[in-house]
XYZ file of C-alpha atoms in Angstrom:
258
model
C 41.989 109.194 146.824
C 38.866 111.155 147.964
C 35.084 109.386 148.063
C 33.561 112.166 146.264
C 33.984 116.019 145.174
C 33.024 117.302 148.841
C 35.914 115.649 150.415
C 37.853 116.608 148.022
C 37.332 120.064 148.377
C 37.682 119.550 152.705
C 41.102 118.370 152.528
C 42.208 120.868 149.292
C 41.278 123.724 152.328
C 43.933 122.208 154.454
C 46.896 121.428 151.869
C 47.801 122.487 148.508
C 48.500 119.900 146.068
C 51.301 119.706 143.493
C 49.395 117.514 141.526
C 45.646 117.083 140.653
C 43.946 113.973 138.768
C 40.503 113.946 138.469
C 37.865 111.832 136.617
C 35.021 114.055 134.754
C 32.428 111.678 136.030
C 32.180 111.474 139.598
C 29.744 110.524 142.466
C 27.911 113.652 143.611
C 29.790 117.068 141.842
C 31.194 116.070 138.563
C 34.918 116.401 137.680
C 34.759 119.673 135.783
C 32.485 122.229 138.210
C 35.486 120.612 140.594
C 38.044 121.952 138.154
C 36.266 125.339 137.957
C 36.343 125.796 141.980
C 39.964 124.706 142.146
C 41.104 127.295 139.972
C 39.013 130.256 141.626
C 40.807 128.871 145.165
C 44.083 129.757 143.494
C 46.279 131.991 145.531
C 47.972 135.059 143.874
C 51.606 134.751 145.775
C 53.320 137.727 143.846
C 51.591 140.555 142.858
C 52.591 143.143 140.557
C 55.186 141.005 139.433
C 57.228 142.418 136.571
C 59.652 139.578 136.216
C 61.031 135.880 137.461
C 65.189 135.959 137.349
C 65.699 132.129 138.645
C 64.591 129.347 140.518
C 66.785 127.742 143.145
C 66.162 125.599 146.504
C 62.511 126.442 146.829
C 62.850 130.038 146.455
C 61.819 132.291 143.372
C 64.070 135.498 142.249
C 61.985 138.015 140.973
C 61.011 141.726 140.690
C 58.175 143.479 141.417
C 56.873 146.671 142.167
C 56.036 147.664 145.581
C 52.803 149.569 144.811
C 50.763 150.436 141.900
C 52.551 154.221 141.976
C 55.921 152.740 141.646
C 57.699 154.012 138.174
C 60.891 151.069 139.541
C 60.858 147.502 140.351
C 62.436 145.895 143.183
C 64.150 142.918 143.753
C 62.794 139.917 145.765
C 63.227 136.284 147.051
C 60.260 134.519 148.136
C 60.385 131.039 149.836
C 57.916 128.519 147.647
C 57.059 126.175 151.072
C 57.036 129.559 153.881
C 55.256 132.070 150.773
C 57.753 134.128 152.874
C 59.517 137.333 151.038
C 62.334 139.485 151.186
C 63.963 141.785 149.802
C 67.498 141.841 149.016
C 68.742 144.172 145.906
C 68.544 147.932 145.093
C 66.887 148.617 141.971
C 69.974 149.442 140.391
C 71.221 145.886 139.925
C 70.962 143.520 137.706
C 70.609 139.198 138.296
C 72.766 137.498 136.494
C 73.263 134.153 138.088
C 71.355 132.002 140.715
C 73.636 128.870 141.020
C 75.258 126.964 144.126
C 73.851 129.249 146.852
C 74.937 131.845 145.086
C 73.221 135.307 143.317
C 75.779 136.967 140.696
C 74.765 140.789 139.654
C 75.710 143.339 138.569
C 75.770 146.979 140.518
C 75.595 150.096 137.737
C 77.526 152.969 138.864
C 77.241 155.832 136.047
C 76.526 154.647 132.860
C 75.378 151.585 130.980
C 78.978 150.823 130.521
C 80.266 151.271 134.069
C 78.996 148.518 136.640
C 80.320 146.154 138.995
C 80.342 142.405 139.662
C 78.856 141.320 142.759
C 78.520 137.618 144.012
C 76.226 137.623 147.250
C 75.696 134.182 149.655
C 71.896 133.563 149.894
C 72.225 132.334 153.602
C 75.043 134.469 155.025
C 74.101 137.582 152.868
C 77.816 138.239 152.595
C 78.175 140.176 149.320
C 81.838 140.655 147.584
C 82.560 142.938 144.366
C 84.680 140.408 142.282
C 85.376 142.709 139.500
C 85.135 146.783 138.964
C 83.809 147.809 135.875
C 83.490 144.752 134.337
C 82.329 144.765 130.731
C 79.732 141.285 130.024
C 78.843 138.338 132.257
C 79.341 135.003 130.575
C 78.804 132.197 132.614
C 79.046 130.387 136.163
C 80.541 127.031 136.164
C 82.118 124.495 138.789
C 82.422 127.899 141.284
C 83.847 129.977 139.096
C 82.465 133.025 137.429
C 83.549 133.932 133.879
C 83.314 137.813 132.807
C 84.860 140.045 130.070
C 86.304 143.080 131.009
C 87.012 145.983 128.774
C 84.771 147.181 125.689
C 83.344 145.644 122.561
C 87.042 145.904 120.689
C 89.065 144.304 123.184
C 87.303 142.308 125.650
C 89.906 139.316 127.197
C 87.861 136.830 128.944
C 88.432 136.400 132.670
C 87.110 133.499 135.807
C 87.274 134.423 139.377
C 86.512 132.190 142.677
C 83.479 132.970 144.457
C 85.444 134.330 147.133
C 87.168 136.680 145.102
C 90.443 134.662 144.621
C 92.398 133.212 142.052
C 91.735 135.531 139.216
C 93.040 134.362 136.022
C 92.877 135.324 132.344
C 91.610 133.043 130.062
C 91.552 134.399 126.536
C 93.546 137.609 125.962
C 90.505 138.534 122.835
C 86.629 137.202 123.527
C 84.588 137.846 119.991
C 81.561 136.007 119.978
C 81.348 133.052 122.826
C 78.054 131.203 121.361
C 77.824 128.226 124.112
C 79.531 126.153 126.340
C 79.439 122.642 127.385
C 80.748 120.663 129.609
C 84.473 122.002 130.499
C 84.594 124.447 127.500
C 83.491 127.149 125.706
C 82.405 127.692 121.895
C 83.272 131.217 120.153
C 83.756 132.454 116.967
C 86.730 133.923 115.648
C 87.798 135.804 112.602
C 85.495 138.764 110.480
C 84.800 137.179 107.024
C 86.487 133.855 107.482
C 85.098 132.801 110.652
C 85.751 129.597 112.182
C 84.589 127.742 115.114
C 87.047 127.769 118.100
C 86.398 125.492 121.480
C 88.612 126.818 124.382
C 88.719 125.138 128.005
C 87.451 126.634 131.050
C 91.378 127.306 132.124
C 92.255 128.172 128.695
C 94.938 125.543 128.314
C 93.656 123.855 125.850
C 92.090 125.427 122.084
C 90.437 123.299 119.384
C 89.173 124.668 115.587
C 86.153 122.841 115.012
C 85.486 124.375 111.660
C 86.848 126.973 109.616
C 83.420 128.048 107.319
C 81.239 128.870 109.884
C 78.345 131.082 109.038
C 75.131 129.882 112.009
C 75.263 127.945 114.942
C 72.500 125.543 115.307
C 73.084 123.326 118.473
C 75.719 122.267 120.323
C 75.096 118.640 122.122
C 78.061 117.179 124.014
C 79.470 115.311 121.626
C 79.253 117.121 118.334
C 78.276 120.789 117.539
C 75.669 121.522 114.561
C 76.383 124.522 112.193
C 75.508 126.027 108.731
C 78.764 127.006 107.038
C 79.191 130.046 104.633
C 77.983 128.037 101.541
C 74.562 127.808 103.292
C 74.880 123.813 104.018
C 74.343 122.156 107.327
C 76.957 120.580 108.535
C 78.246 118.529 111.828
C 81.352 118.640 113.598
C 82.661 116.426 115.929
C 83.773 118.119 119.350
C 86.895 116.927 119.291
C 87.179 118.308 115.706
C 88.122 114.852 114.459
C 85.550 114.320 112.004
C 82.995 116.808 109.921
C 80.560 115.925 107.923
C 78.129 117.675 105.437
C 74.614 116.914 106.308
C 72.560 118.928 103.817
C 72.621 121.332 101.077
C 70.750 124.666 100.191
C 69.663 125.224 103.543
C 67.179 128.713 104.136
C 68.512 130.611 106.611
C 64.524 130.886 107.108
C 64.408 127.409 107.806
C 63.379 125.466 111.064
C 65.756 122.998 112.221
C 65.574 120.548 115.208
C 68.321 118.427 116.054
């Protein structure tokens, strides 16, 4: 704790707080002119900052543009405790993943449609293409990366090491993956009928949850929260034991917190 406002103010020149609190009345300056000078002696760490990708060990992910004549951003990694920054990807890349020391991207080639999976090592800077003209980036889990390849009509579902080995195929047909959790992933399957499908992470093992699925509302690690094609809520175990109807009539409109 500080005596008063002035000392305050001494040691704030010296080190930057995480965490500020302040009574309004206070011996000498009161607590709110304080407040006022604190957040004029804010520093402006990234400007021209056009967007923040991830977070991970003290370092922010972000793009930014170089100058104020720039028509592209660039991508940078700043150190949080050093306000150090560098820049590491080409403009024509895309983050997809900070995780485990790890950035995932994509590299476009030609078109939209024609791009390239990259994993790159934040501390070694050793960057590997894991997949050519990959089609969508799903998720990273326990060091694996999980990626469609193909087009909209026939996309099978792929993981990969991040060191490039042990590719394997884990769903000949992705549809609609809506979540994951834990050691699986939810998708939909079917056109009119749809039904709620949960498939492991080394697709041995397939579970239908439901088979009138119409909106997904939350999936919590134990049971997975839907509104089926005769607009009620309803809740499904995970295991696909036991479902229940929990209301009827439900707006699509509606909010619903779970």
């Amino acid at each position: 704790g500080f005596e008063d406002g002035k000392e305050f103010l001494e040691a704030l020149a010296l080190e930057t707080p995480e965490l500020v609190l302040m009574d309004i009345m206070l011996p000498g300056e009161d607590g709110l002119s304080l407040l006022k000078k604190l957040k004029n002696s804010a520093k402006t760490i990234i400007p021209e900052l056009v967007d923040v990708f991830d977070y991970f060990d003290n370092k922010f992910f972000y793009t930014a543009f170089t100058d104020k004549d720039s028509k592209f951003s660039e991508f940078f990694m700043l150190d949080t405790t050093t306000y150090n920054k560098k820049k590491f990807l080409s403009s024509d890349c895309q983050i997809l993943s900070v995780k485990e020391g790890k950035i995932v991207y994509a590299k476009w080639k030609y078109t939209f449609y024609n791009k390239d999976l990259h994993i790159l090592d934040i501390e070694t800077e050793e960057d590997k293409v894991l997949e050519t003209n990959f089609y969508d980036f799903i998720a990273v889990k326990e060091g694996k990366v999980f990626y469609t390849v193909g087009n909209n009509k026939f996309a099978p579902l792929f993981s990969i090491n991040f060191d490039g080995t042990n590719r394997m195929e884990i769903m000949k047909e992705v549809e609609n993956i809506i979540g994951s959790n834990g050691n699986f992933f939810f998708f939909v399957k079917g056109k009119y009928n749809k039904a709620i499908w949960k498939i492991s992470l080394d697709g041995k093992e397939r579970i239908c949850l439901c088979t009138s699925f119409k909106k997904l509302i939350h999936i919590t690690p134990t049971n997975t929260f839907y509104i089926d094609s005769s607009d009620s809520l309803c809740m499904v175990r995970n295991d696909g034991k036991m479902l229940k109807e929990i209301a009827q009539g439900v707006d699509k409109n509606q909010s619903i917190c779970i």
